[in-house]
């Protein structure tokens, strides 16, 4: 049984098949692949797009989605084995995953890092525990990566550019008043490298580099896919001749859990905002963000409202790629 925890577990051609299937859904294909099936959507964190697109996608294919919010509308959960559960958790993932597997055909998890200790958070223990104890496929709805966003993003890039191979792809850090999850930034490197793009990771200093695990995977994947991977702290160099600019803010990993120390550092880099002046340096480049986005903090109104911005297309694609993904996982023998 195959889960969908990370795109690194799937080949480029398998991912492309799902994108192609999603394109058929976008063009009007209907399916009853989830007829008489049910899916559990567990949200440890808020969502607009993910919850809506999964619920509606399941319904469109004849299935039923149950939304659970552990710690709110469902019991708080523990994932570590052998621990004495004398804190807030009332239930262990071991039981929760097995019980949900008796009711549901898919289990989907959103569990962000706790933002206290990166060495702990990078283990991604909540979703791994669900994958271990579940007897049905588990889908990552964003933990320390966001693979569903990856599929939606690559589908939109291909729709705009055609063949994405060897196109200059810039992942730019942007300012945000709070330190945010690195998941979408990690995922941006994973999918662009898998699909053979020439990646530039633009961030203010080395302190804002992403986890070595994801940078190393990107370097390995471009070896196979024919792309390249480069880091830059120079805005002009990075934007010059870019075909795609993807923006995301994230907290600097060396300051994980000590965010008051990071705050004065990040406040120096408000000029990393994506604006028209920067976009004019590109090769008629296109721009996106996973959303939600604070306007005039991460990107200007002018950029967000430009024809070259495909953030809304990317968000729409979440519905289509997740339908393709659910169909694929539910049809496993
Ligand atoms: N991009 C994304 O996952 O959006 P939500 O957080 O609103 O689900």
Coordinates of C-alpha atoms and ligand atoms in Angstrom, one line a residue:
X1 CA 0.0 0.0 0.0
X2 CA 1.4 3.4 -1.0
X3 CA 0.9 6.6 1.0
X4 CA 1.4 10.1 -0.3
X5 CA 3.7 11.6 2.3
X6 CA 6.3 13.2 0.0
X7 CA 6.8 13.5 -3.7
X8 CA 10.3 12.0 -3.1
X9 CA 8.5 8.6 -2.8
X10 CA 7.1 8.9 -6.3
X11 CA 8.8 9.0 -9.7
X12 CA 8.6 12.0 -12.0
X13 CA 6.5 10.0 -14.4
X14 CA 4.0 8.9 -11.7
X15 CA 3.7 12.5 -10.6
X16 CA 3.2 13.6 -14.3
X17 CA 0.5 10.9 -14.7
X18 CA -1.4 12.5 -11.8
X19 CA -1.0 16.0 -13.2
X20 CA -2.2 14.8 -16.6
X21 CA -5.2 13.1 -15.0
X22 CA -5.8 16.4 -13.0
X23 CA -5.8 18.3 -16.3
X24 CA -8.6 16.0 -17.5
X25 CA -10.6 16.8 -14.4
X26 CA -10.0 20.5 -15.1
X27 CA -11.3 20.0 -18.6
X28 CA -14.6 18.5 -17.3
X29 CA -13.8 14.8 -16.8
X30 CA -16.2 13.3 -14.2
X31 CA -15.5 10.3 -12.0
X32 CA -17.3 8.2 -9.3
X33 CA -14.0 6.8 -8.1
X34 CA -15.0 7.5 -4.4
X35 CA -18.5 6.1 -4.7
X36 CA -19.4 4.6 -1.3
X37 CA -16.0 5.6 0.0
X38 CA -15.1 7.9 2.9
X39 CA -12.1 10.0 3.8
X40 CA -11.0 11.5 7.1
X41 CA -9.4 15.0 7.0
X42 CA -7.5 15.7 10.2
X43 CA -6.6 19.3 10.7
X44 CA -4.2 20.2 13.5
X45 CA -3.9 23.7 11.9
X46 CA -6.2 26.1 10.0
X47 CA -6.9 25.9 6.3
X48 CA -9.0 27.5 3.6
X49 CA -7.9 25.9 0.3
X50 CA -6.9 22.4 1.5
X51 CA -10.1 21.7 3.5
X52 CA -12.4 23.1 0.8
X53 CA -10.7 21.4 -2.1
X54 CA -10.5 18.0 -0.4
X55 CA -14.1 18.1 0.8
X56 CA -15.5 19.2 -2.5
X57 CA -13.2 16.8 -4.5
X58 CA -14.4 13.8 -2.5
X59 CA -18.0 14.9 -2.9
X60 CA -17.6 15.4 -6.7
X61 CA -16.3 11.8 -7.0
X62 CA -19.2 10.3 -5.0
X63 CA -17.4 10.1 -1.6
X64 CA -17.9 11.5 1.8
X65 CA -15.4 13.5 3.8
X66 CA -15.3 13.8 7.6
X67 CA -13.3 16.8 9.0
X68 CA -11.7 16.3 12.4
X69 CA -9.7 18.9 14.4
X70 CA -7.7 17.1 17.1
X71 CA -7.6 19.3 20.2
X72 CA -10.8 21.1 19.2
X73 CA -13.6 19.0 17.8
X74 CA -11.7 15.7 18.3
X75 CA -9.5 14.4 21.1
X76 CA -5.9 15.8 21.4
X77 CA -3.5 13.1 20.1
X78 CA -0.1 11.7 21.2
X79 CA 2.3 10.2 18.6
X80 CA 5.2 9.0 20.7
X81 CA 5.2 5.4 21.7
X82 CA 6.2 4.4 25.3
X83 CA 5.3 7.8 26.7
X84 CA 3.2 8.2 29.8
X85 CA 0.3 10.3 28.5
X86 CA -0.1 12.6 31.5
X87 CA -0.3 15.9 29.5
X88 CA -3.1 17.1 27.3
X89 CA -3.4 14.2 24.8
X90 CA -6.4 11.9 25.5
X91 CA -5.7 9.4 22.7
X92 CA -2.7 7.8 21.0
X93 CA -2.3 7.8 17.2
X94 CA -2.0 4.1 17.4
X95 CA -5.7 3.7 18.3
X96 CA -6.9 6.7 16.3
X97 CA -5.3 5.6 13.1
X98 CA -6.6 2.0 13.4
X99 CA -10.1 3.1 14.3
X100 CA -10.3 5.6 11.4
X101 CA -9.0 2.9 9.1
X102 CA -12.0 0.8 10.0
X103 CA -14.4 3.7 9.0
X104 CA -12.5 5.4 6.2
X105 CA -10.7 4.6 2.9
X106 CA -8.2 7.4 3.1
X107 CA -6.7 9.4 6.0
X108 CA -5.4 12.9 5.3
X109 CA -3.3 14.8 7.8
X110 CA -2.3 18.5 8.3
X111 CA 0.2 18.8 11.2
X112 CA 2.5 21.8 11.1
X113 CA 5.7 21.9 13.2
X114 CA 5.4 23.1 16.8
X115 CA 8.0 25.8 16.0
X116 CA 9.9 25.1 19.2
X117 CA 12.7 22.7 18.2
X118 CA 13.5 22.0 14.6
X119 CA 15.5 18.9 15.4
X120 CA 12.2 17.4 16.7
X121 CA 9.9 19.0 14.2
X122 CA 12.0 17.8 11.2
X123 CA 11.2 14.2 12.3
X124 CA 7.6 14.8 11.1
X125 CA 6.4 12.3 13.7
X126 CA 2.6 12.9 13.7
X127 CA 2.1 11.9 10.0
X128 CA 4.7 9.1 10.2
X129 CA 2.8 7.6 13.2
X130 CA -0.4 7.8 11.1
X131 CA 1.3 6.1 8.2
X132 CA 2.6 3.4 10.6
X133 CA -0.7 2.5 12.3
X134 CA -3.1 3.2 9.5
X135 CA -4.3 0.3 7.3
X136 CA -5.5 2.7 4.5
X137 CA -3.4 5.2 2.5
X138 CA -2.4 8.4 4.2
X139 CA -2.1 11.8 2.4
X140 CA 0.1 14.7 3.6
X141 CA -2.0 17.9 3.6
X142 CA 1.0 19.8 4.8
X143 CA 3.5 19.0 7.6
X144 CA 7.1 19.9 6.9
X145 CA 6.5 19.6 3.2
X146 CA 3.3 20.2 1.2
X147 CA 3.2 17.6 -1.7
X148 CA -0.4 18.4 -2.8
X149 CA 0.7 22.0 -3.3
X150 CA 3.7 20.7 -5.3
X151 CA 1.4 19.0 -7.8
X152 CA -0.9 22.0 -8.2
X153 CA 2.1 24.3 -8.6
X154 CA 3.8 22.1 -11.3
X155 CA 0.5 21.7 -13.2
X156 CA 0.1 25.5 -13.2
X157 CA 3.7 26.1 -14.3
X158 CA 3.2 23.6 -17.2
X159 CA -0.1 25.2 -18.2
X160 CA 1.7 28.6 -18.4
X161 CA 5.1 27.6 -19.8
X162 CA 4.6 24.3 -21.6
X163 CA 7.8 22.4 -21.1
X164 CA 9.2 23.5 -17.8
X165 CA 12.6 21.8 -18.3
X166 CA 15.7 24.1 -18.0
X167 CA 13.5 27.1 -17.3
X168 CA 14.9 29.4 -14.6
X169 CA 13.0 28.9 -11.4
X170 CA 13.5 31.3 -8.5
X171 CA 12.2 30.5 -5.0
X172 CA 12.5 33.8 -3.2
X173 CA 12.2 34.2 0.6
X174 CA 10.0 37.1 1.4
X175 CA 9.4 39.1 4.6
X176 CA 6.5 38.3 6.9
X177 CA 6.0 39.6 10.4
X178 CA 5.9 36.1 11.8
X179 CA 8.2 33.1 11.3
X180 CA 6.3 30.7 9.0
X181 CA 6.6 27.0 8.2
X182 CA 9.3 26.0 5.7
X183 CA 7.0 23.3 4.2
X184 CA 6.1 25.0 0.9
X185 CA 9.6 26.3 0.4
X186 CA 11.0 22.7 0.9
X187 CA 8.3 21.5 -1.5
X188 CA 9.1 24.1 -4.1
X189 CA 12.7 22.8 -4.2
X190 CA 11.5 19.2 -4.3
X191 CA 9.1 19.6 -7.3
X192 CA 11.2 22.0 -9.3
X193 CA 14.2 19.8 -9.1
X194 CA 12.2 16.6 -9.8
X195 CA 11.0 18.3 -13.0
X196 CA 14.4 19.5 -14.3
X197 CA 14.2 23.2 -13.7
X198 CA 17.2 25.5 -13.2
X199 CA 16.6 26.5 -9.6
X200 CA 17.8 29.6 -7.7
X201 CA 17.1 29.7 -4.0
X202 CA 17.1 33.5 -3.1
X203 CA 17.3 34.3 0.6
X204 CA 18.8 37.2 2.6
X205 CA 21.7 35.3 4.2
X206 CA 22.9 31.7 4.9
X207 CA 20.8 31.8 8.1
X208 CA 17.7 31.6 5.8
X209 CA 18.8 28.5 3.9
X210 CA 16.4 25.6 4.1
X211 CA 17.1 22.3 5.8
X212 CA 20.1 20.6 4.3
X213 CA 17.9 17.5 3.8
X214 CA 15.8 19.3 1.2
X215 CA 18.7 21.2 -0.4
X216 CA 20.6 17.9 -0.8
X217 CA 17.5 16.2 -2.3
X218 CA 17.2 19.0 -4.8
X219 CA 20.9 18.7 -5.7
X220 CA 20.5 14.9 -6.2
X221 CA 17.2 15.2 -8.2
X222 CA 18.6 17.8 -10.7
X223 CA 21.4 15.3 -11.4
X224 CA 18.8 13.0 -12.8
X225 CA 16.3 15.4 -14.2
X226 CA 18.8 17.6 -16.0
X227 CA 18.2 20.8 -14.0
X228 CA 20.5 22.8 -11.7
X229 CA 20.5 24.2 -8.2
X230 CA 22.0 27.4 -7.1
X231 CA 21.8 29.7 -4.0
X232 CA 21.9 33.5 -4.2
X233 CA 21.6 36.3 -1.7
X234 CA 21.6 38.9 -4.5
X235 CA 18.2 40.0 -5.6
X236 CA 19.2 41.4 -9.0
X237 CA 21.2 38.3 -9.9
X238 CA 18.4 36.0 -8.9
X239 CA 15.6 37.8 -10.7
X240 CA 17.5 38.4 -13.9
X241 CA 16.1 36.3 -16.7
X242 CA 13.8 34.3 -14.4
X243 CA 11.0 32.4 -16.0
X244 CA 9.2 31.6 -12.8
X245 CA 9.2 33.4 -9.4
X246 CA 7.7 31.5 -6.5
X247 CA 7.5 33.4 -3.2
X248 CA 7.4 32.1 0.3
X249 CA 8.4 33.4 3.8
X250 CA 9.9 31.2 6.4
X251 CA 11.5 31.4 9.8
X252 CA 15.3 31.1 9.9
X253 CA 16.1 27.6 11.2
X254 CA 19.0 28.6 13.5
X255 CA 16.6 30.6 15.5
X256 CA 13.9 27.9 15.8
X257 CA 12.3 28.4 19.2
X258 CA 14.2 31.7 19.8
X259 CA 12.1 33.8 17.5
X260 CA 12.5 37.0 19.5
X261 CA 16.2 36.9 18.4
X262 CA 15.3 36.4 14.8
X263 CA 12.7 39.2 14.7
X264 CA 15.2 42.2 14.4
X265 CA 17.1 40.2 11.8
X266 CA 14.1 39.5 9.6
X267 CA 12.9 43.1 10.0
X268 CA 16.0 44.2 8.0
X269 CA 14.8 42.3 4.9
X270 CA 11.4 43.8 4.2
X271 CA 12.8 44.8 0.7
X272 CA 12.6 41.2 -0.3
X273 CA 8.9 41.9 -1.2
X274 CA 8.0 40.9 -4.8
X275 CA 7.3 44.0 -6.7
X276 CA 7.0 45.1 -10.3
X277 CA 10.5 46.6 -10.4
X278 CA 11.9 43.1 -9.5
X279 CA 9.5 41.3 -11.9
X280 CA 10.6 43.6 -14.7
X281 CA 14.1 42.1 -14.4
X282 CA 12.7 38.6 -15.4
X283 CA 12.3 37.0 -18.7
X284 CA 8.6 38.0 -18.9
X285 CA 8.5 35.7 -15.9
X286 CA 5.4 34.4 -14.2
X287 CA 4.8 34.6 -10.5
X288 CA 2.9 32.6 -7.8
X289 CA 2.5 32.0 -4.1
X290 CA 0.7 29.1 -2.4
X291 CA -1.6 31.4 -0.5
X292 CA -2.6 32.7 2.0
X293 CA -0.6 35.9 1.3
X294 CA -0.4 39.2 3.0
X295 CA -0.6 41.8 0.2
X296 CA 2.0 44.6 0.2
X297 CA 4.1 42.6 2.7
X298 CA 5.1 39.5 0.6
X299 CA 4.0 40.8 -2.8
X300 CA 2.5 44.1 -4.0
X301 CA -1.0 44.6 -5.2
X302 CA 0.4 45.3 -8.7
X303 CA 2.1 41.8 -8.7
X304 CA -0.9 40.0 -7.3
X305 CA -3.2 41.5 -9.8
X306 CA -0.9 41.1 -12.8
X307 CA -1.7 38.7 -15.7
X308 CA 1.6 36.9 -14.9
X309 CA 0.4 36.0 -11.4
X310 CA -1.0 32.4 -11.4
X311 CA -1.6 32.0 -7.7
X312 CA -5.4 31.6 -8.3
X313 CA -4.8 29.0 -11.0
X314 CA -2.5 27.1 -8.7
X315 CA -5.1 27.2 -5.9
X316 CA -7.8 25.9 -8.3
X317 CA -5.5 23.1 -9.3
X318 CA -5.5 21.8 -5.7
X319 CA -9.0 20.5 -6.4
X320 CA -8.0 18.7 -9.6
X321 CA -4.7 17.2 -8.5
X322 CA -6.2 15.9 -5.3
X323 CA -9.0 14.2 -7.2
X324 CA -6.3 12.5 -9.3
X325 CA -4.4 11.6 -6.2
X326 CA -7.4 10.2 -4.3
X327 CA -8.5 8.2 -7.4
X328 CA -5.0 6.7 -7.6
X329 CA -4.6 5.8 -4.0
X330 CA -8.1 4.4 -3.6
X331 CA -7.6 2.1 -6.6
X332 CA -4.5 0.4 -5.2
X333 CA -4.9 -3.4 -4.9
Ligands
LIG1 N1 -2.0 26.6 0.3 C1 -2.8 26.0 1.2 O1 -2.5 24.9 1.7 O2 -3.8 26.8 1.7 P1 -4.6 26.6 3.1 O3 -3.6 26.7 4.2 O4 -5.6 27.6 3.1 O5 -5.2 25.2 3.1

